[in-house]
Amino acid sequence: MISAFKLDLNIEQEKEELVIDRQEEVYVEEIVQTKQEIKAPPPPRPMVPVEVPNDEIIQDDFIDLDAELDLDESFMELPPPPPQMDDEVVEEEEEIFVVVEQMPELIGGLAALNKHITYPEMARRAQIEGRVIVEFIIDKDGKVRDPKVIRGIGGGCDEEAIKAVQKVTFKPGMQRGKPVLVRYSMPINFTLQDQNS
């Protein structure tokens, strides 16, 4: 019996055909990346000339080129030339410095300036205090020219600051060993605590 069973098995195995499924092949395609070209716009079309009818008739103008020139005859009278000015009269505008090698110095210091300041009565009554900034030019002799208030506080203090600045003198500013014009600004303080009344 064992032999019969074995026989049957062998017969069945021969009948079966072995079918092997074919494996799928996968192909990977490489994608080439492209760039889009930006083309310049085409040039504009040239304008087509259009003929414009012109009914106007051009007449030849006669130009008389037969002019006589008499060299002996005097020409129109010309105005006399402007008078020559002396070098002393004509002054060149001098350069005004803001920063120089040696800045101007107030002769006598701030005490000399404070000596010329009187507190205005209107500012005292109105309790006005503050700082007035005066700008001016110090000339080659150390004198003050063209003072003007840059920042004021009113009450008569601005005018008083200008008067005080005009009364003082400076040691002039020096540039390369020579006195020069210097634009200078100076703060002047007005405080009621310093006043006796």
Short mmCIF file of N, CA and C in Angstrom, two decimals, residues 118-127 155-156 197:
data_model
loop_
_atom_site.label_atom_id
_atom_site.label_comp_id
_atom_site.label_asym_id
_atom_site.label_seq_id
_atom_site.Cartn_x
_atom_site.Cartn_y
_atom_site.Cartn_z
N THR A 118 22.43 143.16 30.57
CA THR A 118 21.47 143.58 31.59
C THR A 118 20.18 142.82 31.32
N TYR A 119 19.62 142.26 32.38
CA TYR A 119 18.40 141.45 32.22
C TYR A 119 17.24 142.37 31.87
N PRO A 120 16.55 142.13 30.75
CA PRO A 120 15.44 143.02 30.37
C PRO A 120 14.31 142.97 31.40
N GLU A 121 13.74 144.14 31.66
CA GLU A 121 12.67 144.24 32.66
C GLU A 121 11.44 143.42 32.25
N MET A 122 11.12 143.42 30.97
CA MET A 122 9.96 142.67 30.48
C MET A 122 10.16 141.17 30.73
N ALA A 123 11.36 140.67 30.50
CA ALA A 123 11.64 139.25 30.72
C ALA A 123 11.63 138.92 32.21
N ARG A 124 12.05 139.87 33.04
CA ARG A 124 12.04 139.64 34.49
C ARG A 124 10.61 139.53 35.01
N ARG A 125 9.73 140.43 34.53
CA ARG A 125 8.34 140.39 34.98
C ARG A 125 7.62 139.14 34.48
N ALA A 126 7.97 138.69 33.27
CA ALA A 126 7.31 137.52 32.69
C ALA A 126 7.99 136.22 33.10
N GLN A 127 9.03 136.32 33.96
CA GLN A 127 9.75 135.13 34.44
C GLN A 127 10.33 134.31 33.27
N GLY A 155 11.05 138.33 25.00
CA GLY A 155 11.03 139.17 26.20
C GLY A 155 12.12 140.21 26.23
N GLY A 156 12.74 140.50 25.10
CA GLY A 156 13.82 141.47 25.05
C GLY A 156 15.20 140.85 25.25
N SER A 197 17.41 141.50 42.09
CA SER A 197 16.06 141.95 42.39
C SER A 197 15.13 140.92 41.91
#
